[in-house]
Each structure stands twice: as C-alpha cells, then as structure tokens.
Short mmCIF file of C-alpha atoms and ligand atoms in Angstrom, two decimals:
data_model
loop_
_atom_site.label_atom_id
_atom_site.label_comp_id
_atom_site.label_asym_id
_atom_site.label_seq_id
_atom_site.Cartn_x
_atom_site.Cartn_y
_atom_site.Cartn_z
CA MET A 1 -110.19 75.73 135.25
CA SER A 2 -111.09 71.98 136.12
CA HIS A 3 -108.65 69.37 135.61
CA GLU A 4 -111.06 66.43 136.16
CA ASN A 5 -110.82 64.72 133.01
CA THR A 6 -106.97 65.50 132.31
CA THR A 7 -105.18 65.14 135.54
CA ALA A 8 -104.78 62.53 138.44
CA VAL A 9 -102.90 63.70 141.45
CA ILE A 10 -101.27 60.59 143.31
CA ALA A 11 -99.99 61.01 146.93
CA MET A 12 -96.85 59.03 148.03
CA PRO A 13 -97.25 57.53 151.41
CA GLY A 14 -97.77 60.11 154.12
CA ASP A 15 -98.69 62.94 151.80
CA GLU A 16 -102.35 61.86 151.18
CA SER A 17 -103.78 65.16 152.78
CA LEU A 18 -101.76 67.57 150.75
CA ALA A 19 -102.46 65.76 147.60
CA ALA A 20 -106.21 65.70 148.28
CA THR A 21 -105.96 69.54 148.93
CA LEU A 22 -103.99 69.96 145.74
CA ALA A 23 -106.65 67.86 143.76
CA ALA A 24 -109.44 69.67 145.22
CA ARG A 25 -107.93 72.98 144.31
CA LEU A 26 -107.08 72.13 140.87
CA GLY A 27 -110.62 70.29 140.48
CA ALA A 28 -108.41 66.93 139.28
CA ARG A 29 -109.09 63.58 140.08
CA LEU A 30 -107.40 61.88 143.16
CA SER A 31 -105.93 58.51 142.43
CA VAL A 32 -105.13 56.35 145.20
CA LEU A 33 -101.71 54.61 145.42
CA GLU A 34 -101.57 51.29 147.57
CA PHE A 35 -98.30 50.94 149.12
CA ARG A 36 -96.89 48.48 151.45
CA ARG A 37 -93.56 46.52 152.14
CA PHE A 38 -92.77 43.14 151.76
CA PRO A 39 -91.39 41.06 154.65
CA ASP A 40 -87.94 41.59 153.22
CA GLY A 41 -88.44 45.56 153.13
CA GLU A 42 -88.96 45.92 149.55
CA SER A 43 -91.67 48.16 148.00
CA TYR A 44 -94.91 46.94 146.60
CA LEU A 45 -97.18 49.37 144.78
CA ARG A 46 -100.59 49.47 142.99
CA LEU A 47 -102.60 52.09 141.32
CA ASP A 48 -106.18 50.95 141.00
CA ASP A 49 -107.03 53.53 138.39
CA SER A 50 -106.59 54.06 134.51
CA LEU A 51 -104.39 57.10 133.79
CA ASP A 52 -104.86 56.64 130.00
CA GLY A 53 -104.18 59.90 128.59
CA ARG A 54 -104.15 61.92 131.94
CA SER A 55 -101.18 64.04 133.19
CA ALA A 56 -100.15 62.55 136.55
CA VAL A 57 -99.06 64.51 139.24
CA LEU A 58 -97.14 62.80 142.08
CA VAL A 59 -97.04 64.53 145.67
CA ALA A 60 -94.11 63.62 147.75
CA ARG A 61 -92.67 65.48 150.66
CA LEU A 62 -88.91 64.51 150.22
CA ASP A 63 -87.45 65.06 153.75
CA ARG A 64 -85.46 62.02 154.89
CA PRO A 65 -85.35 61.11 150.96
CA ASP A 66 -83.09 57.74 151.53
CA ALA A 67 -86.31 56.19 152.77
CA LYS A 68 -88.59 57.55 149.99
CA ILE A 69 -86.85 57.71 146.86
CA PRO A 70 -87.03 53.93 145.22
CA ALA A 71 -91.00 54.02 145.97
CA LEU A 72 -91.05 57.61 144.17
CA LEU A 73 -89.28 56.40 141.21
CA PHE A 74 -91.21 53.24 140.91
CA ALA A 75 -94.65 55.14 141.30
CA ALA A 76 -93.39 57.51 138.44
CA ASP A 77 -92.44 54.24 136.23
CA LEU A 78 -96.01 52.75 137.34
CA ALA A 79 -97.79 55.95 136.16
CA ARG A 80 -96.27 55.69 132.67
CA ASP A 81 -96.79 51.96 132.53
CA LEU A 82 -100.51 52.70 133.00
CA GLY A 83 -100.80 55.12 130.36
CA ALA A 84 -100.16 58.63 131.69
CA ALA A 85 -99.70 61.30 129.17
CA GLY A 86 -97.00 62.81 131.42
CA VAL A 87 -95.62 62.66 134.96
CA GLY A 88 -94.88 65.52 136.96
CA LEU A 89 -93.58 65.80 140.55
CA VAL A 90 -94.67 68.22 143.15
CA ALA A 91 -91.90 68.00 145.96
CA PRO A 92 -92.30 71.13 148.32
CA TYR A 93 -88.91 70.32 149.82
CA LEU A 94 -86.07 69.34 147.36
CA PRO A 95 -83.46 67.22 148.95
CA TYR A 96 -79.68 66.95 148.25
CA MET A 97 -79.34 70.41 147.23
CA ARG A 98 -76.58 71.36 149.80
CA GLN A 99 -74.08 69.00 148.42
CA ASP A 100 -73.45 71.42 145.59
CA ILE A 101 -69.71 71.48 145.72
CA ARG A 102 -67.06 68.98 146.51
CA PHE A 103 -65.98 70.70 149.95
CA GLN A 104 -63.34 67.90 150.13
CA PRO A 105 -61.73 65.88 147.09
CA GLY A 106 -63.49 62.79 146.44
CA GLU A 107 -66.87 63.58 147.99
CA ALA A 108 -70.05 62.80 145.89
CA LEU A 109 -71.87 65.67 144.20
CA THR A 110 -75.10 64.31 145.24
CA SER A 111 -77.19 67.20 144.24
CA ALA A 112 -76.27 66.55 140.59
CA SER A 113 -76.94 62.81 140.98
CA PHE A 114 -80.37 63.10 142.44
CA ALA A 115 -81.09 65.83 139.81
CA ARG A 116 -80.45 63.26 137.14
CA TRP A 117 -82.56 60.64 138.60
CA ILE A 118 -85.36 62.84 139.13
CA SER A 119 -84.95 64.25 135.56
CA SER A 120 -84.87 60.76 134.18
CA HIS A 121 -88.27 59.89 135.82
CA PHE A 122 -90.29 62.93 135.47
CA ASP A 123 -91.41 65.51 133.13
CA TRP A 124 -91.67 68.68 135.18
CA LEU A 125 -90.99 69.69 138.73
CA VAL A 126 -92.80 71.94 141.03
CA THR A 127 -90.82 72.74 144.41
CA VAL A 128 -90.50 75.46 147.13
CA ASP A 129 -87.56 77.35 147.70
CA PRO A 130 -84.75 74.93 146.81
CA HIS A 131 -81.33 75.57 148.46
CA LEU A 132 -79.87 77.60 145.52
CA HIS A 133 -76.47 78.71 146.63
CA ARG A 134 -73.72 77.82 144.47
CA TYR A 135 -76.17 76.85 141.83
CA ASP A 136 -78.03 80.08 140.30
CA SER A 137 -80.85 77.88 138.96
CA LEU A 138 -82.20 74.55 138.98
CA ASP A 139 -81.68 74.41 135.33
CA GLU A 140 -77.80 73.92 136.06
CA ILE A 141 -78.53 70.29 137.09
CA TYR A 142 -82.05 69.34 136.29
CA SER A 143 -82.71 68.68 132.57
CA ILE A 144 -86.67 68.88 133.05
CA PRO A 145 -88.56 72.31 133.35
CA SER A 146 -89.32 73.39 137.01
CA THR A 147 -91.15 76.03 138.90
CA VAL A 148 -89.68 77.50 141.91
CA VAL A 149 -92.34 78.65 144.24
CA PRO A 150 -91.21 81.34 146.69
CA ALA A 151 -92.46 80.95 150.44
CA ALA A 152 -91.28 84.48 151.29
CA PRO A 153 -94.91 85.97 150.66
CA ALA A 154 -96.20 83.42 153.16
CA LEU A 155 -93.39 83.68 155.73
CA ALA A 156 -94.08 87.59 155.41
CA ASP A 157 -97.98 87.13 156.01
CA TRP A 158 -97.16 85.08 158.92
CA ILE A 159 -94.73 87.76 160.61
CA ALA A 160 -97.04 90.40 159.86
CA ALA A 161 -100.04 88.58 161.68
CA ASN A 162 -98.00 87.40 164.70
CA VAL A 163 -95.36 89.72 165.46
CA ASP A 164 -95.29 93.07 166.97
CA ARG A 165 -92.63 95.65 165.35
CA PRO A 166 -90.77 93.03 163.72
CA VAL A 167 -87.19 93.24 162.49
CA VAL A 168 -85.98 90.42 160.12
CA ILE A 169 -82.75 88.96 160.46
CA GLY A 170 -80.69 86.41 158.52
CA PRO A 171 -78.28 84.20 160.44
CA ASP A 172 -75.97 84.02 157.15
CA ALA A 173 -75.08 85.25 153.82
CA GLU A 174 -77.18 82.46 152.29
CA SER A 175 -80.38 83.41 153.97
CA ALA A 176 -80.00 87.04 152.59
CA GLN A 177 -82.53 86.27 149.62
CA TRP A 178 -85.19 85.23 151.85
CA VAL A 179 -84.54 87.92 154.63
CA GLU A 180 -84.60 90.56 151.85
CA ALA A 181 -87.64 89.28 150.07
CA VAL A 182 -89.64 89.01 153.57
CA ALA A 183 -88.58 92.35 154.70
CA VAL A 184 -89.44 94.16 151.21
CA GLN A 185 -92.72 92.63 150.93
CA ARG A 186 -93.84 94.09 154.27
CA ASN A 187 -91.54 97.36 154.38
CA LEU A 188 -89.52 95.83 157.28
CA PRO A 189 -86.13 96.70 158.67
CA TRP A 190 -83.50 93.69 158.13
CA GLN A 191 -80.10 92.80 158.81
CA VAL A 192 -77.83 89.69 157.81
CA MET A 193 -75.24 88.08 160.10
CA ARG A 194 -72.32 85.89 158.95
CA LYS A 195 -71.68 82.42 159.56
CA GLN A 196 -68.65 80.10 159.37
CA ARG A 197 -69.45 76.21 159.73
CA PHE A 198 -66.88 73.98 161.14
CA GLY A 199 -68.94 70.78 161.23
CA ASP A 200 -72.56 69.50 161.08
CA HIS A 201 -73.31 70.86 164.65
CA ASP A 202 -70.53 73.47 164.95
CA VAL A 203 -71.03 77.00 163.46
CA ARG A 204 -69.83 80.42 164.46
CA VAL A 205 -72.11 83.34 163.85
CA THR A 206 -71.16 86.87 164.12
CA ALA A 207 -73.60 89.86 164.16
CA PRO A 208 -73.42 93.33 162.41
CA ASP A 209 -74.03 96.43 164.69
CA LEU A 210 -77.47 95.64 166.33
CA SER A 211 -77.67 98.86 168.17
CA GLY A 212 -80.77 100.91 167.28
CA LEU A 213 -83.04 97.75 167.13
CA GLY A 214 -84.31 98.03 170.50
CA GLY A 215 -88.23 98.08 170.64
CA HIS A 216 -88.30 95.74 167.77
CA THR A 217 -88.97 91.96 167.91
CA PRO A 218 -86.41 90.14 166.06
CA VAL A 219 -87.29 87.58 163.54
CA LEU A 220 -84.95 85.08 162.32
CA VAL A 221 -85.58 84.01 158.63
CA ASP A 222 -83.84 81.07 157.15
CA ASP A 223 -84.58 78.37 154.28
CA ILE A 224 -83.75 75.39 156.50
CA VAL A 225 -83.40 74.32 159.92
CA SER A 226 -81.53 71.04 160.49
CA SER A 227 -79.38 70.66 163.36
CA GLY A 228 -80.63 73.90 164.69
CA ALA A 229 -77.23 75.27 165.30
CA THR A 230 -77.28 78.22 162.84
CA LEU A 231 -80.52 79.56 164.36
CA ALA A 232 -79.62 78.87 167.80
CA ARG A 233 -75.97 80.78 167.50
CA ALA A 234 -77.76 83.48 165.81
CA ALA A 235 -80.62 83.81 168.55
CA GLU A 236 -77.80 83.89 171.27
CA LEU A 237 -76.29 86.93 169.63
CA LEU A 238 -79.52 88.72 169.56
CA THR A 239 -80.41 88.21 173.34
CA ASP A 240 -76.75 88.99 174.18
CA ALA A 241 -77.52 92.13 172.53
CA GLY A 242 -80.53 92.90 174.72
CA LEU A 243 -83.03 92.33 171.98
CA ALA A 244 -86.53 90.55 172.82
CA SER A 245 -86.49 86.76 172.46
CA PRO A 246 -86.28 85.90 168.91
CA ARG A 247 -89.04 84.41 166.97
CA CYS A 248 -87.99 82.12 163.67
CA ALA A 249 -89.77 81.86 160.47
CA VAL A 250 -88.24 78.90 158.35
CA VAL A 251 -89.04 77.59 155.12
CA HIS A 252 -88.10 73.77 155.61
CA GLY A 253 -88.21 72.39 159.25
CA LEU A 254 -86.08 69.41 158.78
CA PHE A 255 -85.08 69.16 162.44
CA GLY A 256 -82.31 66.67 163.41
CA ALA A 257 -82.45 64.48 166.27
CA ARG A 258 -81.57 67.20 168.96
CA SER A 259 -82.35 70.18 167.33
CA ARG A 260 -85.45 71.18 169.15
CA GLU A 261 -83.40 71.10 172.42
CA THR A 262 -80.73 73.18 170.94
CA LEU A 263 -83.30 75.84 169.68
CA ALA A 264 -85.07 75.78 173.24
CA ALA A 265 -81.68 76.19 174.85
CA ALA A 266 -80.74 79.12 172.81
CA GLY A 267 -83.94 81.16 174.17
CA ILE A 268 -86.01 81.09 170.86
CA GLU A 269 -89.61 82.02 171.80
CA ARG A 270 -91.36 80.49 168.85
CA LEU A 271 -90.43 78.87 165.47
CA VAL A 272 -92.49 78.24 162.69
CA CYS A 273 -91.93 76.76 159.19
CA THR A 274 -93.99 75.85 156.11
CA ASP A 275 -95.72 72.54 155.77
CA SER A 276 -93.04 71.45 153.30
CA VAL A 277 -92.31 68.92 155.93
CA LEU A 278 -94.68 67.31 158.09
CA VAL A 279 -93.75 68.70 161.62
CA ASP A 280 -95.80 70.22 164.34
CA GLU A 281 -94.15 73.74 163.63
CA GLY A 282 -95.33 73.40 160.03
CA GLU A 283 -98.16 75.99 160.42
CA ILE A 284 -97.77 77.98 157.12
CA GLU A 285 -99.88 76.22 154.50
CA LEU A 286 -98.25 75.88 150.88
CA ALA A 287 -101.16 74.28 149.29
CA PRO A 288 -102.63 77.33 147.75
CA LEU A 289 -99.22 78.47 146.27
CA LEU A 290 -98.35 74.97 144.98
CA ALA A 291 -101.91 74.51 143.33
CA ALA A 292 -101.29 77.64 141.35
CA ALA A 293 -97.69 76.68 140.09
CA VAL A 294 -99.06 73.17 139.30
CA ALA A 295 -101.94 74.74 137.22
CA ASN A 296 -99.23 76.66 135.16
CA MET A 297 -97.39 73.58 134.65
CA LEU A 298 -100.42 71.73 133.19
CA GLU A 299 -101.47 74.56 130.92
C1 R5P B 301 -77.25 76.94 155.17
O1 R5P B 301 -76.81 76.98 154.17
C2 R5P B 301 -78.72 76.82 155.21
O2 R5P B 301 -79.21 78.19 154.71
C3 R5P B 301 -79.24 76.82 156.62
O3 R5P B 301 -78.67 77.92 157.48
C4 R5P B 301 -78.42 75.56 157.17
O4 R5P B 301 -78.96 74.59 156.53
C5 R5P B 301 -79.20 75.22 158.71
O5 R5P B 301 -78.60 74.23 159.27
P1 R5P B 301 -78.46 73.87 160.63
O6 R5P B 301 -79.54 74.16 161.25
O7 R5P B 301 -77.80 72.41 160.81
O8 R5P B 301 -77.46 74.90 161.25
#
C-alpha cells in the first residue's frame, strides 16, 4: 500500500540514505530536515514541509546517543508543531538498554530514564533486537507501542550464504536467544559459552565441551560488539580448541575505540553486522525488515 499522502519519512542527520530507502519501500513522502549547529554548538532545525495530518516517521541511528538525543527530541516536537497526526521513531539500534539494573548502589537506571524521554516525545517505536536481558519486554519501561524486529533471519541468511559447515556459538548466556534463533532457522548445531564481566574491557569466558565440532567453521553470534572483549575471549577459546578461525555475525556494531585491534588480535577471520549502526562491517541490510514493521505500525 502506498503511504504517499499519509506519511512523511524524516531522516535525522547521517541517516538520509536509510530514510530514503524506507520511504521508497513504503511509498511515503520523504521530508528533508535541515540541521546545523549554531557557533555555540546548539542545534538549529527546520522542516520545509507541511505535515498537516500526515504521520511523521523519524529515522535515527542512535549509537553514540549523547550527541544525538537533543536534536531527535527537537525534531519530534517540530513535527508535532507542524501538524503531524502522529510521530513515530525508527531506531534500528536502541541505546541505553544495558543499564537495566543498579549494579552498584546509587547508579542511574538510564534504561528507564531514556525510555521515559522517548515515550514522552513519540507515539510508537520500531527497533531491532534491543538488549532485553533483565527486562522481558520493552513494555516494562516504554509506555508507547513498540515493534521489535528480529535480526536473526538476516544473520542466518548471511551465515548460510558465506560460511561452509557453520556451527553457531554464543559467547555468553545472554546471546543464547540469538544463537538459538539463527541455528533453528537453518538447522545448524549450536553451543553457548559462559561469561563473567569484571570491567568494561575485562571479561572471562569459559567454553563447554567443543570436541566433535572439528570440520565445522565456528560463527560467533551476539547482539552487540562494543569493546570487542567478549568476542575476542570467545574466539581465543575456539582457536585454542583447534577449530578454524571464527567468523562473527553481530546485530549491532558499536565498536569502541580499540575494539577492532582487540578483535584482529584474537584471530577473528571476519566480522559482519547489520547496518543498524553506520560502520564498514554493516553489510547486512535491515531496510526490508524495518519497512515491513513500519507499515504495520501505520495501519
Ligand atoms: C552483553 O550483555 C552483550 O550481549 C554483549 O556481549 C556485550 O555488550 C559485548 O560487549 P563487549 O564487546 O564490550 O564485550
């Protein structure tokens, strides 16, 4: 169904190409947001379009969120001021989901605070595999309707097309949901390791019995690569066990400052992720899955 007269897709800075692809897939209008910074660093926004009665769909990759959030909230307010009938958010990576508990007394529960900000500015949310660990669902912290798009089918397709005799391995218990989904999709063997985290860059991973996997190519699957420590420690265990150099298929490639060096030093042959974050490794395209989810939200 064409959304030409009912929907305007608006890109936040840097996400124009993803927004254009989504607009084309939805048959929706693409409204251009002018954005610049004043000399003092504050944001200037202008939308040269009448949104009267249209649903506005803001598209924003929200990695490195602290530099992006004020402009995003301004843009949502602007769309409403200009007469949008509703304002939705497509955020393929949803940040601030990992601080889902006070690990130490007095810590900020940023997952809940961030959810309140987004819920108070948007009418709905479409995202891809948010880090749901201690929360079962986004509904526990988001008060707006949300659709979670699973990336597992796209990861499974990439593995099937690019890896010979894959065995899917999760580096920690939290990854089991993605590992199992990918493996079941393509009827592949799978295993999950255990992890303890002692600091941002300091994790200890232990492996189950890996014997019997000779002849398979290990593919580490996880939702996030950040410091790279989790995948690096897991990869070392695989090569120590005499398996082939591992490949990695990850949903969100956040990549911290030294993570690529860490991953290369661990002997990882190749790492790919989705384009939820704009990185060279982001070769798994999410637009088809996102467009279908947005179309459902707009119905
Ligand atoms: C943890 O809960 C996530 O699933 C990832 O394993 C983790 O965020 C990866 O982080 P890093 O690359 O910093 O080890």
